Amino acid sequence: MAIEAVLFDFSGTLFRLEADESWYADLTRPDGQAFDVDEKAEIMRRMTAPVHHVIEFDDETQYAWDHRDLDPALHRKVMMKVLRTSGVPTDEDAERLYARLLDPLEWTPYPDSEAVLDLLAAQGVPVAVVSNIPFDIRPSFAARGWDRLVGAFTLSYEVGVMKPDPEIFRSALGELGVAAEAALMIGDSAEADGGAEALGSRFALVEALPTTERPDALLAALRRHGLVE
């Protein structure tokens, strides 16, 4: 069956959260030493881990982790725990970093994100963004004029279900009016985004590399499925 719609993940697929030095300008370890490059990268990785948690949790915090993308309050609770356990020295520092994560304008698009959205729109192929996330990402697209290229934003905290549950993909496809068998899901998590396969959709995996290291993975995914020559 020909592909009639494409579903995209957000974090690590169309956009990536990437810090600059201003994020860590006032951040030091308890001994007064600045965080090194590897420590900064690890904090960022922990802030955006798509599926598996990176520290040990008690039962209450584990529940918050498991449901974090359904409830903004739970997300804040568990991410503050992750940041403090990862070495962020004060609650104020953790709050400052967390606020950056929640700001949709802090997220950096991959180099080919605009191209794939434009190409699909030119072909009349509808697009949905399907994301496990606790905040509204529409401003990331609107700020660049890309919101007109997205037919549906299916966000876990709004629809009450998270990937890989088939219901979140079914919700997106229902908004687009496309059968699951005629859809392609593109994402960076085989576990979460690959859940679309349970409905009969096709799935393409991309790596959540830094944006400068992944210039055309989205275009390549479309090419493999016959949507780009």
C-alpha positions as a Markdown table, in Angstrom:
| # | Residue | x | y | z |
|---|---|---|---|---|
| 1 | Met | 0.0 | 0.0 | 0.0 |
| 2 | Ala | 1.3 | 3.5 | -0.9 |
| 3 | Ile | 2.2 | 5.8 | 2.0 |
| 4 | Glu | -0.5 | 8.4 | 2.4 |
| 5 | Ala | 0.7 | 10.1 | 5.6 |
| 6 | Val | 3.8 | 10.5 | 7.7 |
| 7 | Leu | 4.0 | 10.7 | 11.4 |
| 8 | Phe | 7.0 | 12.3 | 13.1 |
| 9 | Asp | 8.3 | 12.2 | 16.6 |
| 10 | Phe | 9.5 | 15.5 | 18.0 |
| 11 | Ser | 12.5 | 15.2 | 20.3 |
| 12 | Gly | 15.5 | 13.6 | 18.6 |
| 13 | Thr | 13.7 | 13.4 | 15.3 |
| 14 | Leu | 12.5 | 16.8 | 14.0 |
| 15 | Phe | 14.1 | 18.9 | 16.8 |
| 16 | Arg | 16.7 | 18.4 | 19.5 |
| 17 | Leu | 17.4 | 20.2 | 22.8 |
| 18 | Glu | 20.9 | 21.5 | 22.5 |
| 19 | Ala | 22.5 | 23.7 | 25.2 |
| 20 | Asp | 24.9 | 26.5 | 24.7 |
| 21 | Glu | 27.3 | 27.9 | 27.3 |
| 22 | Ser | 24.7 | 30.3 | 28.7 |
| 23 | Trp | 22.9 | 27.2 | 30.2 |
| 24 | Tyr | 25.8 | 26.5 | 32.4 |
| 25 | Ala | 27.2 | 29.9 | 33.0 |
| 26 | Asp | 26.6 | 29.9 | 36.8 |
| 27 | Leu | 26.6 | 26.1 | 37.3 |
| 28 | Thr | 29.4 | 24.8 | 39.4 |
| 29 | Arg | 30.0 | 21.6 | 41.4 |
| 30 | Pro | 29.9 | 21.9 | 45.2 |
| 31 | Asp | 33.7 | 22.1 | 45.2 |
| 32 | Gly | 33.5 | 25.3 | 43.1 |
| 33 | Gln | 34.8 | 23.6 | 39.9 |
| 34 | Ala | 33.0 | 24.2 | 36.6 |
| 35 | Phe | 31.3 | 21.2 | 35.0 |
| 36 | Asp | 33.3 | 19.8 | 32.2 |
| 37 | Val | 32.1 | 19.0 | 28.6 |
| 38 | Asp | 31.2 | 15.4 | 29.4 |
| 39 | Glu | 29.3 | 16.3 | 32.5 |
| 40 | Lys | 27.3 | 18.9 | 30.6 |
| 41 | Ala | 26.5 | 16.4 | 27.9 |
| 42 | Glu | 25.4 | 13.9 | 30.4 |
| 43 | Ile | 23.0 | 16.3 | 32.1 |
| 44 | Met | 21.5 | 17.1 | 28.7 |
| 45 | Arg | 21.2 | 13.4 | 27.9 |
| 46 | Arg | 19.4 | 12.8 | 31.1 |
| 47 | Met | 17.0 | 15.6 | 30.5 |
| 48 | Thr | 15.9 | 14.2 | 27.2 |
| 49 | Ala | 16.1 | 10.4 | 27.7 |
| 50 | Pro | 13.2 | 9.1 | 25.7 |
| 51 | Val | 12.4 | 5.8 | 27.4 |
| 52 | His | 14.7 | 4.4 | 30.1 |
| 53 | His | 15.4 | 6.3 | 33.3 |
| 54 | Val | 19.1 | 6.9 | 34.1 |
| 55 | Ile | 19.0 | 6.9 | 37.9 |
| 56 | Glu | 17.5 | 4.7 | 40.6 |
| 57 | Phe | 14.0 | 5.7 | 41.8 |
| 58 | Asp | 11.9 | 4.9 | 44.8 |
| 59 | Asp | 8.3 | 3.7 | 44.1 |
| 60 | Glu | 6.8 | 7.2 | 44.1 |
| 61 | Thr | 9.3 | 8.7 | 41.8 |
| 62 | Gln | 9.2 | 5.7 | 39.5 |
| 63 | Tyr | 5.4 | 6.3 | 39.2 |
| 64 | Ala | 6.1 | 9.9 | 38.3 |
| 65 | Trp | 8.7 | 8.8 | 35.7 |
| 66 | Asp | 6.4 | 6.3 | 34.1 |
| 67 | His | 3.6 | 8.9 | 33.8 |
| 68 | Arg | 5.7 | 12.0 | 33.4 |
| 69 | Asp | 4.5 | 12.8 | 29.8 |
| 70 | Leu | 0.9 | 12.6 | 30.8 |
| 71 | Asp | 1.0 | 15.2 | 33.6 |
| 72 | Pro | 3.1 | 18.3 | 33.7 |
| 73 | Ala | 3.3 | 18.3 | 37.5 |
| 74 | Leu | 4.7 | 14.7 | 37.5 |
| 75 | His | 7.2 | 15.6 | 34.8 |
| 76 | Arg | 8.5 | 18.6 | 36.8 |
| 77 | Lys | 8.7 | 16.4 | 39.9 |
| 78 | Val | 10.8 | 13.7 | 38.3 |
| 79 | Met | 13.0 | 15.9 | 36.2 |
| 80 | Met | 13.9 | 18.0 | 39.2 |
| 81 | Lys | 14.9 | 14.8 | 40.9 |
| 82 | Val | 17.0 | 13.7 | 37.8 |
| 83 | Leu | 18.8 | 17.0 | 37.6 |
| 84 | Arg | 19.7 | 17.2 | 41.3 |
| 85 | Thr | 20.8 | 13.5 | 41.3 |
| 86 | Ser | 22.9 | 14.2 | 38.2 |
| 87 | Gly | 25.0 | 16.8 | 40.1 |
| 88 | Val | 23.1 | 20.0 | 39.6 |
| 89 | Pro | 23.9 | 21.6 | 42.9 |
| 90 | Thr | 20.8 | 23.7 | 43.9 |
| 91 | Asp | 17.1 | 23.7 | 43.3 |
| 92 | Glu | 17.5 | 27.1 | 41.7 |
| 93 | Asp | 20.0 | 25.8 | 39.2 |
| 94 | Ala | 17.7 | 22.8 | 38.4 |
| 95 | Glu | 14.7 | 25.1 | 38.0 |
| 96 | Arg | 16.7 | 27.2 | 35.5 |
| 97 | Leu | 17.7 | 24.3 | 33.4 |
| 98 | Tyr | 14.2 | 22.8 | 33.6 |
| 99 | Ala | 12.7 | 26.0 | 32.3 |
| 100 | Arg | 14.9 | 25.8 | 29.2 |
| 101 | Leu | 13.7 | 22.3 | 28.5 |
| 102 | Leu | 10.1 | 23.5 | 28.7 |
| 103 | Asp | 10.7 | 26.5 | 26.3 |
| 104 | Pro | 9.8 | 25.3 | 22.8 |
| 105 | Leu | 11.9 | 28.1 | 21.3 |
| 106 | Glu | 15.0 | 26.6 | 22.9 |
| 107 | Trp | 14.8 | 23.5 | 20.7 |
| 108 | Thr | 16.9 | 23.3 | 17.6 |
| 109 | Pro | 15.5 | 21.8 | 14.3 |
| 110 | Tyr | 17.5 | 19.2 | 12.4 |
| 111 | Pro | 18.9 | 20.6 | 9.1 |
| 112 | Asp | 16.4 | 18.7 | 6.9 |
| 113 | Ser | 13.3 | 19.1 | 9.0 |
| 114 | Glu | 12.0 | 22.0 | 7.0 |
| 115 | Ala | 12.8 | 20.3 | 3.7 |
| 116 | Val | 10.9 | 17.1 | 4.6 |
| 117 | Leu | 7.9 | 19.1 | 5.7 |
| 118 | Asp | 7.9 | 21.1 | 2.6 |
| 119 | Leu | 8.4 | 18.1 | 0.3 |
| 120 | Leu | 5.5 | 16.2 | 1.9 |
| 121 | Ala | 3.2 | 19.3 | 1.7 |
| 122 | Ala | 4.1 | 19.7 | -1.9 |
| 123 | Gln | 3.0 | 16.1 | -2.6 |
| 124 | Gly | -0.2 | 16.5 | -0.6 |
| 125 | Val | 1.0 | 14.0 | 2.0 |
| 126 | Pro | -0.4 | 15.0 | 5.4 |
| 127 | Val | 1.8 | 15.1 | 8.5 |
| 128 | Ala | 1.3 | 14.6 | 12.2 |
| 129 | Val | 3.7 | 15.1 | 15.0 |
| 130 | Val | 3.3 | 12.4 | 17.7 |
| 131 | Ser | 5.2 | 13.1 | 20.9 |
| 132 | Asn | 5.5 | 11.9 | 24.4 |
| 133 | Ile | 5.8 | 15.3 | 26.0 |
| 134 | Pro | 4.3 | 17.4 | 28.8 |
| 135 | Phe | 4.2 | 20.8 | 27.1 |
| 136 | Asp | 3.0 | 22.5 | 23.9 |
| 137 | Ile | 5.5 | 22.2 | 21.1 |
| 138 | Arg | 3.4 | 24.1 | 18.5 |
| 139 | Pro | 5.4 | 27.3 | 19.1 |
| 140 | Ser | 8.5 | 25.5 | 17.9 |
| 141 | Phe | 6.8 | 25.2 | 14.5 |
| 142 | Ala | 4.9 | 28.4 | 14.5 |
| 143 | Ala | 8.0 | 30.5 | 15.1 |
| 144 | Arg | 9.4 | 29.2 | 11.8 |
| 145 | Gly | 6.1 | 29.2 | 9.8 |
| 146 | Trp | 6.0 | 25.4 | 9.8 |
| 147 | Asp | 2.7 | 25.0 | 11.7 |
| 148 | Arg | 0.9 | 25.2 | 8.4 |
| 149 | Leu | 2.8 | 22.1 | 7.3 |
| 150 | Val | 1.5 | 19.9 | 10.2 |
| 151 | Gly | -2.0 | 18.6 | 10.0 |
| 152 | Ala | -2.1 | 17.3 | 13.6 |
| 153 | Phe | -0.2 | 17.6 | 16.8 |
| 154 | Thr | -0.8 | 14.6 | 18.9 |
| 155 | Leu | 0.8 | 15.2 | 22.3 |
| 156 | Ser | 0.7 | 12.7 | 25.1 |
| 157 | Tyr | -0.3 | 15.2 | 27.8 |
| 158 | Glu | -3.3 | 16.3 | 25.7 |
| 159 | Val | -4.6 | 13.0 | 24.5 |
| 160 | Gly | -3.9 | 11.1 | 27.8 |
| 161 | Val | -1.9 | 8.2 | 26.3 |
| 162 | Met | 1.8 | 7.7 | 25.5 |
| 163 | Lys | 3.8 | 5.9 | 22.9 |
| 164 | Pro | 4.2 | 2.9 | 22.3 |
| 165 | Asp | 0.5 | 2.6 | 23.1 |
| 166 | Pro | -1.2 | 2.1 | 19.7 |
| 167 | Glu | -4.0 | 4.5 | 20.8 |
| 168 | Ile | -1.8 | 7.6 | 20.4 |
| 169 | Phe | -1.0 | 6.7 | 16.8 |
| 170 | Arg | -4.6 | 5.8 | 16.2 |
| 171 | Ser | -5.5 | 9.3 | 17.5 |
| 172 | Ala | -3.1 | 11.0 | 15.1 |
| 173 | Leu | -4.2 | 8.9 | 12.1 |
| 174 | Gly | -7.8 | 9.7 | 12.9 |
| 175 | Glu | -7.1 | 13.4 | 12.8 |
| 176 | Leu | -5.5 | 13.0 | 9.4 |
| 177 | Gly | -8.1 | 10.6 | 8.1 |
| 178 | Val | -5.6 | 8.0 | 7.0 |
| 179 | Ala | -5.5 | 4.2 | 7.6 |
| 180 | Ala | -2.7 | 2.9 | 9.7 |
| 181 | Glu | -1.5 | 0.6 | 6.9 |
| 182 | Ala | -0.9 | 3.7 | 4.7 |
| 183 | Ala | 1.2 | 5.6 | 7.2 |
| 184 | Leu | 4.9 | 5.8 | 8.0 |
| 185 | Met | 6.1 | 6.7 | 11.5 |
| 186 | Ile | 9.6 | 8.3 | 11.8 |
| 187 | Gly | 11.3 | 8.5 | 15.2 |
| 188 | Asp | 14.4 | 7.9 | 17.2 |
| 189 | Ser | 13.1 | 5.2 | 19.6 |
| 190 | Ala | 12.3 | 1.7 | 18.3 |
| 191 | Glu | 10.5 | 1.0 | 21.5 |
| 192 | Ala | 8.3 | 4.1 | 21.7 |
| 193 | Asp | 7.9 | 5.2 | 18.1 |
| 194 | Gly | 8.0 | 1.7 | 16.8 |
| 195 | Gly | 4.7 | 1.1 | 18.5 |
| 196 | Ala | 3.1 | 2.3 | 15.4 |
| 197 | Glu | 3.9 | -1.0 | 13.8 |
| 198 | Ala | 1.3 | -2.7 | 16.0 |
| 199 | Leu | -1.4 | -0.9 | 13.9 |
| 200 | Gly | 0.2 | -2.0 | 10.7 |
| 201 | Ser | 2.1 | 1.3 | 10.0 |
| 202 | Arg | 5.6 | 1.3 | 8.7 |
| 203 | Phe | 8.4 | 2.6 | 10.9 |
| 204 | Ala | 11.8 | 4.3 | 10.1 |
| 205 | Leu | 14.4 | 4.8 | 12.8 |
| 206 | Val | 16.7 | 7.8 | 12.9 |
| 207 | Glu | 19.4 | 8.5 | 15.5 |
| 208 | Ala | 19.1 | 11.3 | 17.9 |
| 209 | Leu | 22.5 | 12.7 | 17.1 |
| 210 | Pro | 23.5 | 16.4 | 17.5 |
| 211 | Thr | 21.9 | 18.4 | 14.7 |
| 212 | Thr | 25.3 | 19.2 | 13.2 |
| 213 | Glu | 26.0 | 15.5 | 12.9 |
| 214 | Arg | 22.8 | 14.5 | 11.2 |
| 215 | Pro | 22.2 | 16.6 | 8.1 |
| 216 | Asp | 19.8 | 14.4 | 6.1 |
| 217 | Ala | 18.5 | 11.3 | 8.0 |
| 218 | Leu | 14.9 | 12.4 | 7.6 |
| 219 | Leu | 15.3 | 12.8 | 3.9 |
| 220 | Ala | 17.0 | 9.4 | 3.7 |
| 221 | Ala | 14.0 | 7.9 | 5.5 |
| 222 | Leu | 11.6 | 9.3 | 3.1 |
| 223 | Arg | 13.8 | 8.2 | 0.2 |
| 224 | Arg | 13.8 | 4.6 | 1.5 |
| 225 | His | 10.0 | 4.6 | 1.5 |
| 226 | Gly | 9.6 | 6.1 | -2.0 |
| 227 | Leu | 8.6 | 9.6 | -0.9 |
| 228 | Val | 11.7 | 11.3 | -2.2 |
| 229 | Glu | 13.4 | 10.6 | -5.5 |
